[in-house]
Amino acid sequence: MSLLWHFVLIFIVRVATQGGLDSQATDAKEISSSESTELQKGRKVEATETKRKNAKRTFKSEKEFLEFTLKYQQVLTERDSAIVVRDKLESLCRELQRQNKMLMDECKRVSTEGQNLRLDLSTKFQDAIKDVSNRLEEQKEESLTQLKENEMLRKKLKEFADQYAISEQQNAQKLKQKTLELQIADLKIKQHEEKLVQEQSQMKIYAEQVSQLLATEKNLRLQLTADGEKFQQFQEALVKSNEVFETFKQEIDKMAKSIKELKKENTFLKSKCEKSDVMLIELVEEREKLKKQLDKTKNQKEKLESLCRSLQAERKQNTTESNSCDSVPT
């Protein structure tokens, strides 16, 4: 505004100066042209008209100058606003670049941790597979040993049957006592049978859990497809685990069949044991062996169930970490 007033003052001074010069020129003309009054009047009128036209032209130029000054100040104001906006945008761009760099570093760190975790899981899984294979091999050897013992038991029972024909009368009183013991043994057999039924139901539940585990594994594979080659080793380990579980299931079925056969043999032996207390003792020992075997099988099954739960938890944790890494914006 001070600049505007400065130009206004300059305009007033110019008009006043031009008016004074015009007045001096007019006086000089009046003194020098005293010979003709009409000529002086004409010149005076002409000078006045010229002055009016010059003042009008000057006013028009000053008005345009004032408009130009106002537009110039408006342009300066817009330029200052644009500079402020540019500074804000540059500051925002630098902040975004800094945050983007932080996100990239975090993503790299999460990816590295996930790869290390997958390597650890693969190592643990291989160790677990070896442990299960060793236990299955030991169980196979124990089954072969048990078959040999059963064959020896059949031979002994045949010998005892031959001896019993001679000592039948002497053992009549003893058989009455052994009858009570056999009833107790029958109760124990029924208990064992109930336990076998429970074990079979638990085996079915375990098979369903394995099926659920396989379905979960399939879903995990679909979710982990985006990771490509990074998860290839882990998927191969899962395929091997399925084969191990299937093999274990087949072994459990074989064991169940073997238990049924042993149950039939025990029924046959029970009829023979009614004629000999020695045979009864052998049968009791055989039942104890079966009980131990069932306990051992149950322990193995519980360990495998614990292993399955551990593997399922590790898979779930791995899936959660993978999804969190995929959801991080790049």
Short mmCIF file of C-alpha atoms in Angstrom, two decimals:
data_model
loop_
_atom_site.label_atom_id
_atom_site.label_comp_id
_atom_site.label_asym_id
_atom_site.label_seq_id
_atom_site.Cartn_x
_atom_site.Cartn_y
_atom_site.Cartn_z
CA MET A 1 0.00 0.00 0.00
CA SER A 2 2.91 2.38 0.67
CA LEU A 3 4.06 1.78 -2.91
CA LEU A 4 0.56 2.64 -4.17
CA TRP A 5 0.51 5.92 -2.25
CA HIS A 6 3.94 6.71 -3.59
CA PHE A 7 2.70 6.41 -7.17
CA VAL A 8 -0.39 8.53 -6.36
CA LEU A 9 1.84 11.35 -5.00
CA ILE A 10 4.01 11.17 -8.12
CA PHE A 11 0.89 11.50 -10.27
CA ILE A 12 -0.30 14.61 -8.33
CA VAL A 13 3.14 16.28 -8.59
CA ARG A 14 3.28 15.62 -12.33
CA VAL A 15 -0.17 17.12 -12.88
CA ALA A 16 0.67 20.20 -10.77
CA THR A 17 4.02 20.74 -12.54
CA GLN A 18 2.48 20.40 -15.94
CA GLY A 19 -0.25 22.92 -14.94
CA GLY A 20 2.38 25.49 -13.76
CA LEU A 21 4.38 25.22 -16.98
CA ASP A 22 1.26 25.64 -19.04
CA SER A 23 0.34 28.82 -17.05
CA GLN A 24 3.81 30.38 -17.60
CA ALA A 25 3.61 29.65 -21.31
CA THR A 26 0.18 31.29 -21.49
CA ASP A 27 1.39 34.50 -19.69
CA ALA A 28 4.34 34.79 -22.04
CA LYS A 29 2.06 34.47 -24.98
CA GLU A 30 -0.30 37.18 -23.58
CA ILE A 31 2.63 39.65 -23.15
CA SER A 32 4.14 38.92 -26.57
CA SER A 33 0.79 38.94 -28.40
CA SER A 34 -0.81 42.11 -27.01
CA GLU A 35 -1.44 43.16 -30.57
CA SER A 36 -4.39 40.81 -31.07
CA THR A 37 -6.85 39.94 -28.31
CA GLU A 38 -8.80 37.49 -30.38
CA LEU A 39 -5.65 35.52 -31.20
CA GLN A 40 -4.74 35.29 -27.51
CA LYS A 41 -8.19 34.05 -26.59
CA GLY A 42 -8.01 31.40 -29.29
CA ARG A 43 -4.63 30.21 -28.12
CA LYS A 44 -5.76 30.17 -24.52
CA VAL A 45 -8.78 28.04 -25.40
CA GLU A 46 -6.52 25.71 -27.41
CA ALA A 47 -4.02 25.42 -24.53
CA THR A 48 -6.83 24.67 -22.08
CA GLU A 49 -8.17 21.93 -24.34
CA THR A 50 -4.70 20.45 -24.76
CA LYS A 51 -4.18 20.49 -20.98
CA ARG A 52 -7.52 18.75 -20.44
CA LYS A 53 -6.63 16.03 -22.95
CA ASN A 54 -3.17 15.51 -21.41
CA ALA A 55 -4.65 15.25 -17.91
CA LYS A 56 -7.23 12.74 -19.13
CA ARG A 57 -4.49 10.66 -20.86
CA THR A 58 -2.25 10.80 -17.75
CA PHE A 59 -5.11 9.75 -15.49
CA LYS A 60 -5.85 6.80 -17.71
CA SER A 61 -2.16 5.69 -17.63
CA GLU A 62 -1.98 6.02 -13.83
CA LYS A 63 -5.16 4.00 -13.42
CA GLU A 64 -3.74 1.20 -15.54
CA PHE A 65 -0.54 1.39 -13.51
CA LEU A 66 -2.51 1.05 -10.25
CA GLU A 67 -4.38 -1.96 -11.65
CA PHE A 68 -1.08 -3.46 -12.75
CA THR A 69 0.35 -2.86 -9.24
CA LEU A 70 -2.60 -4.58 -7.60
CA LYS A 71 -2.29 -7.56 -9.96
CA TYR A 72 1.44 -7.71 -9.28
CA GLN A 73 0.85 -7.82 -5.51
CA GLN A 74 -1.78 -10.55 -6.04
CA VAL A 75 0.74 -12.57 -8.08
CA LEU A 76 3.34 -12.15 -5.29
CA THR A 77 0.80 -13.37 -2.71
CA GLU A 78 -0.06 -16.43 -4.82
CA ARG A 79 3.65 -17.14 -5.32
CA ASP A 80 4.26 -17.03 -1.53
CA SER A 81 1.31 -19.42 -0.98
CA ALA A 82 2.67 -21.78 -3.63
CA ILE A 83 6.12 -21.72 -1.97
CA VAL A 84 4.54 -22.60 1.41
CA VAL A 85 2.57 -25.49 -0.17
CA ARG A 86 5.72 -26.71 -1.95
CA ASP A 87 7.68 -26.71 1.33
CA LYS A 88 4.91 -28.68 3.04
CA LEU A 89 4.80 -31.21 0.18
CA GLU A 90 8.58 -31.65 0.27
CA SER A 91 8.47 -32.22 4.04
CA LEU A 92 5.64 -34.75 3.64
CA CYS A 93 7.56 -36.54 0.85
CA ARG A 94 10.66 -36.85 3.04
CA GLU A 95 8.56 -38.24 5.91
CA LEU A 96 6.90 -40.77 3.60
CA GLN A 97 10.29 -41.89 2.27
CA ARG A 98 11.55 -42.34 5.83
CA GLN A 99 8.48 -44.42 6.81
CA ASN A 100 8.77 -46.49 3.62
CA LYS A 101 12.39 -47.28 4.44
CA MET A 102 11.40 -48.33 7.98
CA LEU A 103 8.67 -50.64 6.58
CA MET A 104 11.11 -52.22 4.11
CA ASP A 105 13.63 -52.91 6.89
CA GLU A 106 10.91 -54.43 9.09
CA CYS A 107 9.69 -56.64 6.24
CA LYS A 108 13.22 -57.90 5.58
CA ARG A 109 13.66 -58.66 9.28
CA VAL A 110 10.36 -60.59 9.48
CA SER A 111 11.24 -62.53 6.31
CA THR A 112 14.63 -63.52 7.74
CA GLU A 113 13.09 -64.64 11.05
CA GLY A 114 10.45 -66.66 9.19
CA GLN A 115 13.09 -68.45 7.13
CA ASN A 116 15.10 -69.31 10.25
CA LEU A 117 11.95 -70.61 11.95
CA ARG A 118 11.11 -72.84 8.98
CA LEU A 119 14.63 -74.33 9.06
CA ASP A 120 14.24 -75.09 12.78
CA LEU A 121 10.83 -76.68 12.21
CA SER A 122 12.22 -78.83 9.40
CA THR A 123 15.05 -80.07 11.64
CA LYS A 124 12.67 -80.87 14.51
CA PHE A 125 10.29 -82.67 12.18
CA GLN A 126 13.04 -84.86 10.73
CA ASP A 127 14.14 -85.80 14.25
CA ALA A 128 10.55 -86.68 15.18
CA ILE A 129 10.20 -88.89 12.08
CA LYS A 130 13.39 -90.76 12.95
CA ASP A 131 12.15 -91.28 16.52
CA VAL A 132 8.81 -92.68 15.32
CA SER A 133 10.56 -94.99 12.83
CA ASN A 134 12.82 -96.36 15.56
CA ARG A 135 9.85 -96.99 17.84
CA LEU A 136 7.94 -98.79 15.11
CA GLU A 137 10.96 -100.99 14.43
CA GLU A 138 11.21 -101.85 18.13
CA GLN A 139 7.50 -102.65 18.22
CA LYS A 140 7.89 -104.96 15.22
CA GLU A 141 10.68 -106.86 16.96
CA GLU A 142 8.57 -107.19 20.11
CA SER A 143 5.68 -108.61 18.05
CA LEU A 144 7.96 -111.26 16.51
CA THR A 145 9.22 -112.18 19.95
CA GLN A 146 5.66 -112.48 21.21
CA LEU A 147 4.72 -114.81 18.33
CA LYS A 148 7.62 -117.10 19.21
CA GLU A 149 6.55 -117.12 22.85
CA ASN A 150 2.98 -117.99 21.84
CA GLU A 151 4.23 -120.96 19.80
CA MET A 152 6.21 -122.22 22.77
CA LEU A 153 3.13 -121.74 24.92
CA ARG A 154 1.03 -123.92 22.59
CA LYS A 155 3.57 -126.75 22.85
CA LYS A 156 3.63 -126.50 26.62
CA LEU A 157 -0.16 -126.54 26.78
CA LYS A 158 -0.23 -129.73 24.71
CA GLU A 159 2.18 -131.39 27.13
CA PHE A 160 0.11 -130.22 30.10
CA ALA A 161 -3.04 -131.65 28.51
CA ASP A 162 -1.39 -135.06 28.23
CA GLN A 163 -0.28 -134.92 31.86
CA TYR A 164 -3.70 -133.78 32.98
CA ALA A 165 -5.37 -136.99 31.80
CA ILE A 166 -3.36 -138.87 34.42
CA SER A 167 -3.70 -136.39 37.33
CA GLU A 168 -7.37 -135.46 36.80
CA GLN A 169 -8.72 -137.18 39.90
CA GLN A 170 -6.04 -135.73 42.16
CA ASN A 171 -6.80 -132.18 41.08
CA ALA A 172 -10.59 -132.40 41.51
CA GLN A 173 -10.59 -130.41 44.77
CA LYS A 174 -8.08 -127.93 43.45
CA LEU A 175 -10.23 -127.30 40.41
CA LYS A 176 -13.07 -126.12 42.65
CA GLN A 177 -10.80 -123.46 44.08
CA LYS A 178 -9.44 -122.60 40.68
CA THR A 179 -12.99 -122.19 39.41
CA LEU A 180 -13.37 -119.20 41.68
CA GLU A 181 -10.05 -117.88 40.46
CA LEU A 182 -11.21 -118.38 36.90
CA GLN A 183 -14.31 -116.33 37.62
CA ILE A 184 -12.08 -113.58 38.90
CA ALA A 185 -9.94 -113.99 35.79
CA ASP A 186 -13.10 -113.75 33.66
CA LEU A 187 -13.92 -110.45 35.30
CA LYS A 188 -10.42 -109.26 34.56
CA ILE A 189 -10.76 -110.43 30.96
CA LYS A 190 -14.00 -108.49 30.64
CA GLN A 191 -12.25 -105.45 32.03
CA HIS A 192 -9.48 -105.94 29.50
CA GLU A 193 -12.07 -106.32 26.75
CA GLU A 194 -13.72 -103.08 27.82
CA LYS A 195 -10.34 -101.42 27.79
CA LEU A 196 -9.75 -102.81 24.31
CA VAL A 197 -13.05 -101.34 23.16
CA GLN A 198 -12.07 -98.01 24.66
CA GLU A 199 -8.70 -98.22 22.96
CA GLN A 200 -10.37 -98.94 19.64
CA SER A 201 -12.71 -95.97 20.06
CA GLN A 202 -9.73 -93.82 20.96
CA MET A 203 -7.96 -95.16 17.88
CA LYS A 204 -10.95 -94.08 15.76
CA ILE A 205 -10.86 -90.65 17.37
CA TYR A 206 -7.16 -90.52 16.71
CA ALA A 207 -7.77 -91.47 13.06
CA GLU A 208 -10.33 -88.65 12.80
CA GLN A 209 -7.81 -86.26 14.33
CA VAL A 210 -5.26 -87.41 11.76
CA SER A 211 -7.82 -86.78 9.00
CA GLN A 212 -8.50 -83.32 10.41
CA LEU A 213 -4.77 -82.76 10.59
CA LEU A 214 -4.45 -83.75 6.93
CA ALA A 215 -7.28 -81.37 5.98
CA THR A 216 -5.62 -78.61 7.99
CA GLU A 217 -2.36 -79.39 6.28
CA LYS A 218 -4.05 -79.09 2.88
CA ASN A 219 -5.45 -75.67 3.81
CA LEU A 220 -2.03 -74.60 5.04
CA ARG A 221 -0.50 -75.67 1.76
CA LEU A 222 -3.03 -73.56 -0.13
CA GLN A 223 -2.22 -70.58 2.09
CA LEU A 224 1.52 -71.07 1.77
CA THR A 225 1.50 -71.43 -2.03
CA ALA A 226 2.39 -67.73 -2.38
CA ASP A 227 5.69 -68.28 -0.61
CA GLY A 228 6.93 -70.54 -3.46
CA GLU A 229 10.26 -72.16 -3.07
CA LYS A 230 10.79 -70.85 0.48
CA PHE A 231 8.22 -73.33 1.82
CA GLN A 232 9.10 -76.26 -0.51
CA GLN A 233 11.20 -78.09 2.08
CA PHE A 234 8.52 -77.69 4.72
CA GLN A 235 5.83 -79.07 2.39
CA GLU A 236 7.96 -82.11 1.60
CA ALA A 237 8.34 -82.71 5.33
CA LEU A 238 4.54 -82.54 5.70
CA VAL A 239 4.11 -85.15 2.93
CA LYS A 240 6.54 -87.43 4.74
CA SER A 241 4.63 -86.90 7.98
CA ASN A 242 1.41 -88.01 6.27
CA GLU A 243 3.11 -91.18 5.10
CA VAL A 244 4.40 -91.83 8.62
CA PHE A 245 0.94 -91.31 10.13
CA GLU A 246 -0.63 -93.60 7.53
CA THR A 247 1.99 -96.26 8.23
CA PHE A 248 1.39 -95.92 11.97
CA LYS A 249 -2.35 -96.25 11.42
CA GLN A 250 -1.81 -99.46 9.44
CA GLU A 251 0.43 -100.79 12.20
CA ILE A 252 -2.26 -99.97 14.78
CA ASP A 253 -4.85 -101.86 12.70
CA LYS A 254 -2.50 -104.83 12.46
CA MET A 255 -1.98 -104.71 16.20
CA ALA A 256 -5.75 -104.64 16.76
CA LYS A 257 -6.14 -107.73 14.59
CA SER A 258 -3.32 -109.40 16.49
CA ILE A 259 -5.06 -108.56 19.77
CA LYS A 260 -8.29 -110.12 18.49
CA GLU A 261 -6.42 -113.28 17.54
CA LEU A 262 -4.79 -113.34 20.95
CA LYS A 263 -8.20 -112.91 22.50
CA LYS A 264 -9.46 -116.00 20.65
CA GLU A 265 -6.41 -117.92 21.73
CA ASN A 266 -7.02 -116.81 25.32
CA THR A 267 -10.58 -118.16 25.11
CA PHE A 268 -9.22 -121.47 23.90
CA LEU A 269 -6.59 -121.43 26.63
CA LYS A 270 -9.21 -120.63 29.26
CA SER A 271 -11.06 -123.87 28.44
CA LYS A 272 -7.81 -125.74 28.82
CA CYS A 273 -6.94 -123.93 32.03
CA GLU A 274 -10.03 -125.34 33.73
CA LYS A 275 -8.11 -128.64 33.80
CA SER A 276 -4.81 -127.38 35.16
CA ASP A 277 -3.73 -124.77 37.71
CA VAL A 278 -0.37 -124.52 35.98
CA MET A 279 -2.13 -123.57 32.78
CA LEU A 280 -4.06 -120.92 34.71
CA ILE A 281 -0.85 -119.39 36.00
CA GLU A 282 0.52 -119.29 32.46
CA LEU A 283 -2.65 -117.60 31.24
CA VAL A 284 -2.45 -115.00 34.01
CA GLU A 285 1.12 -114.28 33.02
CA GLU A 286 0.05 -114.01 29.39
CA ARG A 287 -2.69 -111.55 30.37
CA GLU A 288 -0.18 -109.48 32.29
CA LYS A 289 2.03 -109.38 29.21
CA LEU A 290 -0.92 -108.25 27.13
CA LYS A 291 -1.73 -105.59 29.70
CA LYS A 292 1.84 -104.32 29.58
CA GLN A 293 1.72 -104.34 25.81
CA LEU A 294 -1.54 -102.37 25.86
CA ASP A 295 -0.06 -99.88 28.29
CA LYS A 296 3.00 -99.54 26.09
CA THR A 297 0.81 -99.03 23.01
CA LYS A 298 -1.26 -96.46 24.87
CA ASN A 299 1.87 -94.56 25.90
CA GLN A 300 3.13 -94.61 22.32
CA LYS A 301 -0.20 -93.33 21.09
CA GLU A 302 -0.24 -90.51 23.68
CA LYS A 303 3.27 -89.50 22.65
CA LEU A 304 2.25 -89.44 19.00
CA GLU A 305 -0.86 -87.39 19.85
CA SER A 306 1.34 -84.93 21.74
CA LEU A 307 3.65 -84.78 18.74
CA CYS A 308 0.67 -84.11 16.43
CA ARG A 309 -0.59 -81.30 18.67
CA SER A 310 2.88 -79.78 18.80
CA LEU A 311 3.19 -79.93 15.00
CA GLN A 312 -0.27 -78.42 14.57
CA ALA A 313 0.60 -75.56 16.95
CA GLU A 314 3.87 -74.91 15.10
CA ARG A 315 2.04 -74.89 11.77
CA LYS A 316 -0.54 -72.48 13.11
CA GLN A 317 2.18 -70.17 14.43
CA ASN A 318 4.04 -70.36 11.11
CA THR A 319 0.83 -69.51 9.20
CA THR A 320 0.16 -66.52 11.49
CA GLU A 321 3.66 -65.16 10.95
CA SER A 322 3.42 -65.69 7.20
CA ASN A 323 0.07 -63.85 7.01
CA SER A 324 1.43 -60.96 9.10
CA CYS A 325 4.43 -60.69 6.74
CA ASP A 326 2.11 -60.74 3.66
CA SER A 327 -0.14 -58.02 5.16
CA VAL A 328 2.77 -55.56 5.65
CA PRO A 329 2.49 -52.84 2.84
CA THR A 330 5.54 -52.63 0.56
#
